[in-house]
Every structure is written in structure tokens, then in C-alpha cells.
Short mmCIF file of N, CA and C in Angstrom, two decimals:
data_model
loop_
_atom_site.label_atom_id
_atom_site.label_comp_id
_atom_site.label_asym_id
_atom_site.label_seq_id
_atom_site.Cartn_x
_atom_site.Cartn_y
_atom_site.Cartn_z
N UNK A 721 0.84 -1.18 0.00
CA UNK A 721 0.00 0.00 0.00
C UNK A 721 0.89 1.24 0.00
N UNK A 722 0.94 1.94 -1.11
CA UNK A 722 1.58 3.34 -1.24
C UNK A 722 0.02 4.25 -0.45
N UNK A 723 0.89 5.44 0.34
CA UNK A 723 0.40 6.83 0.93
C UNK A 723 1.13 7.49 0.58
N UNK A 724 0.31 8.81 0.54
CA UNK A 724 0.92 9.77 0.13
C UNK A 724 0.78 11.04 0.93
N UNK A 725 1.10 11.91 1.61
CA UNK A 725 1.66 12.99 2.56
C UNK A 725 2.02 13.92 1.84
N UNK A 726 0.76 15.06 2.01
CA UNK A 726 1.22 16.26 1.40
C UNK A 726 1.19 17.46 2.15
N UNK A 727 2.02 17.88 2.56
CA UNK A 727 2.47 19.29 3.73
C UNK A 727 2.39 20.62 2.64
N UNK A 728 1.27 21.69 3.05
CA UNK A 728 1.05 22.53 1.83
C UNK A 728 2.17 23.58 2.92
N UNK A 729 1.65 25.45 2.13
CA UNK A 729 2.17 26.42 2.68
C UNK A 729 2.52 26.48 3.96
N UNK A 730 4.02 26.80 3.92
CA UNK A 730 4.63 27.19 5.50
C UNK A 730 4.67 25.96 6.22
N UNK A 731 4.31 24.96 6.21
CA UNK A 731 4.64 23.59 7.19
C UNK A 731 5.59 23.41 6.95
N UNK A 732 6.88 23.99 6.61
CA UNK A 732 8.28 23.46 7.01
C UNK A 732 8.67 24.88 7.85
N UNK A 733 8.18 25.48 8.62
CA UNK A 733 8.30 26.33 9.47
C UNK A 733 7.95 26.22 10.85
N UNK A 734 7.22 24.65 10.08
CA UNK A 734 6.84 23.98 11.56
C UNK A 734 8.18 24.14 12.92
N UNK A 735 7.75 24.17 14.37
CA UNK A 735 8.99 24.14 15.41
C UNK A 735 9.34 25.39 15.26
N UNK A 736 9.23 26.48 14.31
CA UNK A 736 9.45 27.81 14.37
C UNK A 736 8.65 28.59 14.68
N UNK A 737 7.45 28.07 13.67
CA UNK A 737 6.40 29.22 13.36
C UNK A 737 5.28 28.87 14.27
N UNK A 738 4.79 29.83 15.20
CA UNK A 738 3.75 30.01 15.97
C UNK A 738 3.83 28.86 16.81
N UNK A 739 4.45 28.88 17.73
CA UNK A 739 4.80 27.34 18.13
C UNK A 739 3.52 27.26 19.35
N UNK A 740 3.39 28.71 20.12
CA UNK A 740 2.13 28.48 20.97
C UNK A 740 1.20 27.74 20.19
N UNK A 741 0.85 27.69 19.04
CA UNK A 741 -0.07 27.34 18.29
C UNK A 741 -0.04 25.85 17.62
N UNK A 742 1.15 26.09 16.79
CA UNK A 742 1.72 24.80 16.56
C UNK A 742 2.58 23.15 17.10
N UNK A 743 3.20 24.04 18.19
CA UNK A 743 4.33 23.17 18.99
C UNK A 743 4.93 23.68 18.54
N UNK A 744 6.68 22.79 19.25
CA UNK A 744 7.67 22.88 18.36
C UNK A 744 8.16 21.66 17.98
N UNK A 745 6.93 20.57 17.30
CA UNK A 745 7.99 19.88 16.38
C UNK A 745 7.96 19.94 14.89
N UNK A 746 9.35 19.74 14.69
CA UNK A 746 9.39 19.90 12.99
C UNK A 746 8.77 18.99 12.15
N UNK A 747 8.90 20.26 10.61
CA UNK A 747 8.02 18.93 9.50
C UNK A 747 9.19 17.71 9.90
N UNK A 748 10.26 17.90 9.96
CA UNK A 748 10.91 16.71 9.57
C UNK A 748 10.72 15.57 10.79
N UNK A 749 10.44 15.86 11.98
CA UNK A 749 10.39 14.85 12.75
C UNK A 749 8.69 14.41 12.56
N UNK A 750 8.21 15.13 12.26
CA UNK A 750 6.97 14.82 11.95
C UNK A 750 6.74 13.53 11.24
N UNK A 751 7.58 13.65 9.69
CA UNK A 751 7.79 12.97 8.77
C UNK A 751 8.17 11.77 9.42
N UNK A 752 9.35 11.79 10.53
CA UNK A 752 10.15 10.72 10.97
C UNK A 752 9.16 9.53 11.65
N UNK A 753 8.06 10.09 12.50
CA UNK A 753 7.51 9.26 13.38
C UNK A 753 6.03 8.77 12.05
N UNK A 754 5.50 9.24 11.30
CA UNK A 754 4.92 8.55 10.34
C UNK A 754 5.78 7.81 10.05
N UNK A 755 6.85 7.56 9.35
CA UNK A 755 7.78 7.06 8.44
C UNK A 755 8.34 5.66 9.58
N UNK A 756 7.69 5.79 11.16
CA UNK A 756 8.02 4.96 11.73
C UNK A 756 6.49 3.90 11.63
N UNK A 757 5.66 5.26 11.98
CA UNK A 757 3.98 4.23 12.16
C UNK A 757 3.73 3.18 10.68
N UNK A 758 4.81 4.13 9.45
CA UNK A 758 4.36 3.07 7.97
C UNK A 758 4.99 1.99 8.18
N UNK A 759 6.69 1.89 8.52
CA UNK A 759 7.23 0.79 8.69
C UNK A 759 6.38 -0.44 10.09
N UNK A 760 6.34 0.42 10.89
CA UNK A 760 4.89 -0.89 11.42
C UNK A 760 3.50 -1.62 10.90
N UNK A 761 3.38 -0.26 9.91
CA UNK A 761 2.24 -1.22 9.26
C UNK A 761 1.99 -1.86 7.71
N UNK A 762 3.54 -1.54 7.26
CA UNK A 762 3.61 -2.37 6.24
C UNK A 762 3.22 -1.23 5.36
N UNK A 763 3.39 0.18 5.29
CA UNK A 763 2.82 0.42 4.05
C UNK A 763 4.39 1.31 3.60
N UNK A 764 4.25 1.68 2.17
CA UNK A 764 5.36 2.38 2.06
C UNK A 764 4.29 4.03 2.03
N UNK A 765 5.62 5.10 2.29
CA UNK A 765 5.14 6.54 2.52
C UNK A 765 5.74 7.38 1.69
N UNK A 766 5.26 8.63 0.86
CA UNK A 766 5.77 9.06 0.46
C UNK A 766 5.36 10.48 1.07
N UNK A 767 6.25 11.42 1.32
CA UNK A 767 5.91 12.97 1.76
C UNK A 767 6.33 13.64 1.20
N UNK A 768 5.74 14.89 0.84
CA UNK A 768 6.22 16.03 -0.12
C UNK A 768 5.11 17.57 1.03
N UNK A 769 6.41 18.36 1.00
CA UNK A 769 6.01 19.59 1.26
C UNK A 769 6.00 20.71 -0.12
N UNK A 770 5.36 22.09 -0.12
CA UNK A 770 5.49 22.75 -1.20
C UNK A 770 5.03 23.73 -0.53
N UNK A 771 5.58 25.35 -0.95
CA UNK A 771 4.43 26.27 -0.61
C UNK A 771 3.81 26.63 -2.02
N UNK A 772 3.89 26.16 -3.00
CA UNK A 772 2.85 26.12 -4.26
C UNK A 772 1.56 25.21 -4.38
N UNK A 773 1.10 25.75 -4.68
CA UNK A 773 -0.52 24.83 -4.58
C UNK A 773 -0.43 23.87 -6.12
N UNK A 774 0.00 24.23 -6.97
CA UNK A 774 0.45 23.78 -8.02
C UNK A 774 1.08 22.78 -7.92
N UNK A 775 2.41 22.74 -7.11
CA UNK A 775 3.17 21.37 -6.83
C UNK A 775 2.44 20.45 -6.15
N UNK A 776 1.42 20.79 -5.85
CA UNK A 776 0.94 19.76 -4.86
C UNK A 776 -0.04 18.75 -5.39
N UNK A 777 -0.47 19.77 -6.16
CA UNK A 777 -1.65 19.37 -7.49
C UNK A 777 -0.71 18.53 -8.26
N UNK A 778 0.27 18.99 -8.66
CA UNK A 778 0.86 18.05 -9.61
C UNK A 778 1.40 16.41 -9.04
N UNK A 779 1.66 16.44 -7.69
CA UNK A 779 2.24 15.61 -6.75
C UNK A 779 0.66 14.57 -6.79
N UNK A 780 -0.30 15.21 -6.25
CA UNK A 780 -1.37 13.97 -6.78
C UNK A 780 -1.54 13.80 -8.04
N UNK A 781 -1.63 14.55 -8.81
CA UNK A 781 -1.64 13.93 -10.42
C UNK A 781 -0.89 12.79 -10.69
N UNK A 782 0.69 13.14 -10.08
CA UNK A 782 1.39 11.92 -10.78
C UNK A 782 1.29 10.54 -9.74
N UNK A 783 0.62 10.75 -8.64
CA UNK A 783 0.20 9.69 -7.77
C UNK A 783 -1.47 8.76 -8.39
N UNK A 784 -2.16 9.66 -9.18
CA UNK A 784 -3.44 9.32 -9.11
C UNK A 784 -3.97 7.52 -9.40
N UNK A 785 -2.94 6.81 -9.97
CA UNK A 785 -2.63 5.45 -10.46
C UNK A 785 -2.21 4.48 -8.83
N UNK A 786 -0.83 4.73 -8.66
CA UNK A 786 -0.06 4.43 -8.09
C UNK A 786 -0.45 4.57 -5.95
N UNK A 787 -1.34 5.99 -6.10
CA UNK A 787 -0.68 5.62 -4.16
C UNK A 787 -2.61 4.99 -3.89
N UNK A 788 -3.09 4.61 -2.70
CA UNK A 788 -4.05 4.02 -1.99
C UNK A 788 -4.89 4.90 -1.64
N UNK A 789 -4.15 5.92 -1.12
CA UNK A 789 -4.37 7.33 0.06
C UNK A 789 -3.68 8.09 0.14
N UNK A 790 -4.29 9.29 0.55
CA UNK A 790 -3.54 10.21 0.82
C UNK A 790 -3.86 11.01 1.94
N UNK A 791 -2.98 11.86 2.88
CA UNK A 791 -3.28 12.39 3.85
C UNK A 791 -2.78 13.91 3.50
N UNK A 792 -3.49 15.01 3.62
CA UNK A 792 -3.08 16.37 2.84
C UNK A 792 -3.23 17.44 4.12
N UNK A 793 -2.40 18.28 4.60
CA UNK A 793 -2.02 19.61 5.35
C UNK A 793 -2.43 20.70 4.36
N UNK A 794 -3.64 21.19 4.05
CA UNK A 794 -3.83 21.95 2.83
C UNK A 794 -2.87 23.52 3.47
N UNK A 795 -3.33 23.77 4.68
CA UNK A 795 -2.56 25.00 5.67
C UNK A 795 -3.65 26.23 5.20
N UNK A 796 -2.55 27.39 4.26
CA UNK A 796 -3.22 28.17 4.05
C UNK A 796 -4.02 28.29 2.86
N UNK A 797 -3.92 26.90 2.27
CA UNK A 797 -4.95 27.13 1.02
C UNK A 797 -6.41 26.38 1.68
N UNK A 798 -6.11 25.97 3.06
CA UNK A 798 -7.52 25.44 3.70
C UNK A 798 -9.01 26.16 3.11
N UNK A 799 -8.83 27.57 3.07
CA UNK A 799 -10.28 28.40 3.00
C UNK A 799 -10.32 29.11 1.44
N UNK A 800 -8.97 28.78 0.51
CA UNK A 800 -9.17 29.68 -0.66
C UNK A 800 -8.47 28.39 -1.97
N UNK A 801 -8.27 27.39 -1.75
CA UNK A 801 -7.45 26.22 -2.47
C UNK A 801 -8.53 25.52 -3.34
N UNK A 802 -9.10 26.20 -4.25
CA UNK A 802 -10.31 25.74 -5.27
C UNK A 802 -9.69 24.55 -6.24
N UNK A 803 -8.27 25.20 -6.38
CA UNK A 803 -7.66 24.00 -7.75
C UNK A 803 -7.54 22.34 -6.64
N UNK A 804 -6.79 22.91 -5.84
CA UNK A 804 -6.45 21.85 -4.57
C UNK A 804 -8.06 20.96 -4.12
N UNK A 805 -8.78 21.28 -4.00
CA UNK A 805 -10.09 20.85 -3.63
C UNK A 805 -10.63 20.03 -4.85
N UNK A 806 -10.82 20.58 -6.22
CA UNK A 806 -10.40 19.90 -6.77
C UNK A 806 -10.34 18.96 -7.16
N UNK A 807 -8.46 18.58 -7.32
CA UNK A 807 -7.60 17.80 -7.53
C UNK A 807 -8.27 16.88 -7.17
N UNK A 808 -8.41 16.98 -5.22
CA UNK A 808 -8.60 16.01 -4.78
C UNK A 808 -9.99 15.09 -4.42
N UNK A 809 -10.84 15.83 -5.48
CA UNK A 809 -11.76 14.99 -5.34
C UNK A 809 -11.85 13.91 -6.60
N UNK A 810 -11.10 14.63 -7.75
CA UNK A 810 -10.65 13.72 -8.68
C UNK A 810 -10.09 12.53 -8.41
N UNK A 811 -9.39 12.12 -7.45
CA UNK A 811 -8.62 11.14 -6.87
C UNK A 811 -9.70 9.52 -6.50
N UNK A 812 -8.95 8.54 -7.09
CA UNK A 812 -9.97 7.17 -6.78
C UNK A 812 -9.77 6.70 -5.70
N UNK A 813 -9.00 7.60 -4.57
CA UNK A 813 -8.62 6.59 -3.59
C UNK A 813 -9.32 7.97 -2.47
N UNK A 814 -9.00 7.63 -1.10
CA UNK A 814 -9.57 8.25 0.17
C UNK A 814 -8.20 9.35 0.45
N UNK A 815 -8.75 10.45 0.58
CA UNK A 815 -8.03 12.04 1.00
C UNK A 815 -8.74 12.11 2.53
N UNK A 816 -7.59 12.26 3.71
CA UNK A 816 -8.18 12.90 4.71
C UNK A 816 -6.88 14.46 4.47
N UNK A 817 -7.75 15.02 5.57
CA UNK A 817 -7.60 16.25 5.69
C UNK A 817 -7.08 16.55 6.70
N UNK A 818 -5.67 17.21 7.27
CA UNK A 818 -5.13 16.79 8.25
C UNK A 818 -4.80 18.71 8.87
N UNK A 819 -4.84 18.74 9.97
CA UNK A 819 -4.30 20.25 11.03
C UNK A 819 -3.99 19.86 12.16
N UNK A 820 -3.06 20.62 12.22
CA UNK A 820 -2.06 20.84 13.54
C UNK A 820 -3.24 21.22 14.54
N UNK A 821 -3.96 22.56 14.23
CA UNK A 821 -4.43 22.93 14.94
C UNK A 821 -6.00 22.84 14.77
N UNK A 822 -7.38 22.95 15.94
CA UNK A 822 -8.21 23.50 15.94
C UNK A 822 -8.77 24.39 15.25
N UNK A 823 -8.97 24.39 13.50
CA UNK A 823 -9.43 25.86 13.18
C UNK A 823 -10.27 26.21 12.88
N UNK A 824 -11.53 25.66 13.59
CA UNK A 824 -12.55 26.13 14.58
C UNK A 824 -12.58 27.07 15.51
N UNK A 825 -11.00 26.93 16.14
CA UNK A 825 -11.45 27.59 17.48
C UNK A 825 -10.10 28.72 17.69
N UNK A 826 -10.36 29.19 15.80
CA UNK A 826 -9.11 30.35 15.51
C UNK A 826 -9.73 31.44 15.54
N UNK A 827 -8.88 32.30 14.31
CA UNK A 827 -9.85 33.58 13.91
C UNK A 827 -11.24 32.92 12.99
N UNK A 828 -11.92 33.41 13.22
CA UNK A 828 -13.49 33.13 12.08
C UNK A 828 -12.78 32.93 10.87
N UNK A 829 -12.08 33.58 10.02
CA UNK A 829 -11.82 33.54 8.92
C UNK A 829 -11.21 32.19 8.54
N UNK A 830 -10.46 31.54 9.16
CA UNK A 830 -10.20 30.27 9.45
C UNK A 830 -11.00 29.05 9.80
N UNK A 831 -12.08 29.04 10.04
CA UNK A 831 -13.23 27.87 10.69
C UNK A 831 -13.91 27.30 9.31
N UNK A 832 -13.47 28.23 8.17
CA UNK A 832 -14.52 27.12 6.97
C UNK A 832 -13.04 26.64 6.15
N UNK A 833 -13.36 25.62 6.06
CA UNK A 833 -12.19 24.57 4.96
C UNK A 833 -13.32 24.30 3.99
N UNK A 834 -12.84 24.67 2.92
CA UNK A 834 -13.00 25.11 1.25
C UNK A 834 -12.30 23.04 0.79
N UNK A 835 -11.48 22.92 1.44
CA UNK A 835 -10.99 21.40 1.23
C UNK A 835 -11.86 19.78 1.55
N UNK A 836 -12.56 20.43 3.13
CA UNK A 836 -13.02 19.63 3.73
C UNK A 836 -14.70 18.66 2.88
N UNK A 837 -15.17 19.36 1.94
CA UNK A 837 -15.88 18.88 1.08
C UNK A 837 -15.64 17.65 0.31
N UNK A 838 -14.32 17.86 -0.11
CA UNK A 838 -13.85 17.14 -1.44
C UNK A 838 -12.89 15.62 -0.53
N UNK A 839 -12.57 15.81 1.14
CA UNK A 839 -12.17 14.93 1.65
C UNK A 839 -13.37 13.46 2.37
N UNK A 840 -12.39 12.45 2.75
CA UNK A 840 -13.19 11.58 3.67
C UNK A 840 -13.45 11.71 4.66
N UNK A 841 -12.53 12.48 5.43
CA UNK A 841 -12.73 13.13 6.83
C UNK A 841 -11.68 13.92 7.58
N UNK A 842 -11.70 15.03 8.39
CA UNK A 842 -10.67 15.69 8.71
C UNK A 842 -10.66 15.63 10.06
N UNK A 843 -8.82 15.77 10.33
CA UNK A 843 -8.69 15.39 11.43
C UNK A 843 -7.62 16.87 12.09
N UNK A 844 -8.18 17.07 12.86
CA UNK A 844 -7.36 18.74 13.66
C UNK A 844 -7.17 18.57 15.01
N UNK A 845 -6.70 19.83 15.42
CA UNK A 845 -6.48 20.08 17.04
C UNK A 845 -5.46 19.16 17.55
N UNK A 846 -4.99 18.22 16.85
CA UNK A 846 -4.03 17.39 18.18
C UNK A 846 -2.96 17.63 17.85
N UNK A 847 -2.31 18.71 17.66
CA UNK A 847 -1.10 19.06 17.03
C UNK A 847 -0.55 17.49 16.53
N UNK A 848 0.83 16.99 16.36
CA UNK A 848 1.53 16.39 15.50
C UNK A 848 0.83 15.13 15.15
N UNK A 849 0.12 15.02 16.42
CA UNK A 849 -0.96 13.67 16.98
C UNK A 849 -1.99 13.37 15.53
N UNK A 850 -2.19 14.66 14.80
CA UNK A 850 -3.27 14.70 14.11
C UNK A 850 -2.20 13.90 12.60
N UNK A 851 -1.43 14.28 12.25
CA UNK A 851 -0.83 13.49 11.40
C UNK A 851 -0.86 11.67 11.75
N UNK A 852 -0.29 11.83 12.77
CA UNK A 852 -0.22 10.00 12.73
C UNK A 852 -1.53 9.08 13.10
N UNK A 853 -2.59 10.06 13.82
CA UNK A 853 -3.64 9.42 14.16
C UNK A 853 -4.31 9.03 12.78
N UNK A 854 -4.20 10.30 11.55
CA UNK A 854 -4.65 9.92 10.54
C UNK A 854 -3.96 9.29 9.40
N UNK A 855 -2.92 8.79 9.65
CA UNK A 855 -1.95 7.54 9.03
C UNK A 855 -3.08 6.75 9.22
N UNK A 856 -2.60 6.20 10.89
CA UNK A 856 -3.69 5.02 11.00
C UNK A 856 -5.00 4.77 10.31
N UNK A 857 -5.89 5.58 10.41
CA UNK A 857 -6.84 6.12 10.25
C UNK A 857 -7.20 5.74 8.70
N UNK A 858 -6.35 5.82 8.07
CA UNK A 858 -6.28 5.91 6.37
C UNK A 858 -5.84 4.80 5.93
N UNK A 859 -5.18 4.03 7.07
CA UNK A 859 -4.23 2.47 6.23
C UNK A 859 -5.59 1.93 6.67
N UNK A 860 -6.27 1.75 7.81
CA UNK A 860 -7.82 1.13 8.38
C UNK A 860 -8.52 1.07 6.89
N UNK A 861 -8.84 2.26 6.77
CA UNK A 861 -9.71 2.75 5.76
C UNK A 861 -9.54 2.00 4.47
N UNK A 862 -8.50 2.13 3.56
CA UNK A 862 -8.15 1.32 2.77
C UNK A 862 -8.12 -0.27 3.42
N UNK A 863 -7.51 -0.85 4.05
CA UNK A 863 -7.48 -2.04 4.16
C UNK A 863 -9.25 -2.69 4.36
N UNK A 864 -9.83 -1.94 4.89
CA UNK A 864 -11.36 -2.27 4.87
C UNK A 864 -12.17 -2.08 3.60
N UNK A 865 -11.60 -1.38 2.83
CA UNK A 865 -12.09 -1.16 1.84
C UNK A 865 -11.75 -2.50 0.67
N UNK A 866 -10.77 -2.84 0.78
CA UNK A 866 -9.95 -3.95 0.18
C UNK A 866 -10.70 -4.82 0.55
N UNK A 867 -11.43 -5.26 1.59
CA UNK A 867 -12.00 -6.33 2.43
C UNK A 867 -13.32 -6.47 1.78
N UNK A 868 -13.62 -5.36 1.52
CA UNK A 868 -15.01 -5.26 0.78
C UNK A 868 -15.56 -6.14 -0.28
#
């Protein structure tokens, strides 16, 4: 089972940027402890960060064959990412929707995801927690689906 991990705008600022908000751990350790939960469950991982919405689009395009799932950090194209939304509803396989943070319980301008339509389900608020909970979450998903 290929996944696929896509970290949009500014998530490699992660551990820097807004850390009251974010924490401080990095994309890269981020990456590290998925890259541990795949090797436990047998799947291979692929991660790509971008602050282009374009690369990211193109990153599922050339996946659209090849990965199972995908787990996507849209960030700041959460409320304005029309191509990104999209993309990913074009996709034959299951998109969750992944945040660091609560953004619900941000500024207003932040509480509607423009993404969250076109996904299977989104997962927020648990800072880094929210990435690997929805690894799991997504290998389940597919493997039940397979079962089908």
C-alpha cells in the first residue's frame, strides 16, 4: 500500500512558526515518526512539502494510479485552495484532511475549509498527533475497503 503525505504552505516552518499554536515539532520529525507508524504497518510513505498549490496538485496527479491514500495539510490554502479541492476529489482513492491545529477555534476567517468537502474526513487540534492518528486512520480505511 503506497500513501501519500502532502504538507502545503509554510509547514516546514513547523517548530518555528507560531509554536504556541503549533508546537515545536518539525516537519521533519513529523515525517520521521509517520515514516516509523508506515514501517509498522507495512505500508510504504511518500511525503512532499510545497508552498505552491500547483506542486501539490501536480504531486497527486502523478500519484493518481499508483498511491491508496492520501493524507493532505492543505494550511493556508484550507479556506481559498479551489484547484487543490479539486484535484482532490478527482482522486480514486480516500483524502483525509489533516491540522495541527483546531481551526474552529481560531480567527473566524479560518473555521470554513473550502478542502473539507472534497475529503473523507478531517482530522485537527491534536497538534503532531493529528498526522499520525490519521496515518492510522487511512491504512484502516483502505485495508477495509480492500475487504469489501
Amino acid at each position: 500500500m503506497n500513501i501519500l503525505v502532502l504538507h502545503g504552505p509554510n509547514l516546514n516552518l513547523f517548530g518555528r512558526r507560531e509554536p504556541h499554536i503549533y508546537g515545536t515539532t518539525t516537519l521533519a520529525e513529523i515525517n520521521e515518526r509517520l515514516g516509523a507508524i508506515a514501517r509498522e504497518l507495512d505500508v510504504t510513505l511518500e511525503t512532499f512539502q510545497s508552498n505552491h498549490e500547483g506542486a501539490l496538485i501536480d504531486k497527486l496527479h502523478e500519484r493518481i494510479d499508483s498511491a491508496q491514500g492520501a493524507l493532505v495539510n492543505p494550511a493556508g490554502l484550507t479556506q481559498h485552495g479551489v484547484p487543490l479541492h479539486d484535484a482532490i476529489k478527482a482522486m480514486p482513492f480516500p483524502v483525509l484532511e489533516i491540522h495541527m491545529s483546531n481551526i474552529a477555534a481560531r480567527e473566524a476567517w479560518r473555521a470554513h475549509s473550502i478542502i473539507s468537502p472534497a475529503v473523507k474526513a478531517t482530522i485537527q487540534g491534536l497538534g503532531w498527533r493529528s498526522y499520525t492518528f490519521g496515518l492510522r486512520a487511512l491504512v484502516d480505511l483502505v485495508r477495509d475497503n480492500r475487504q469489501a
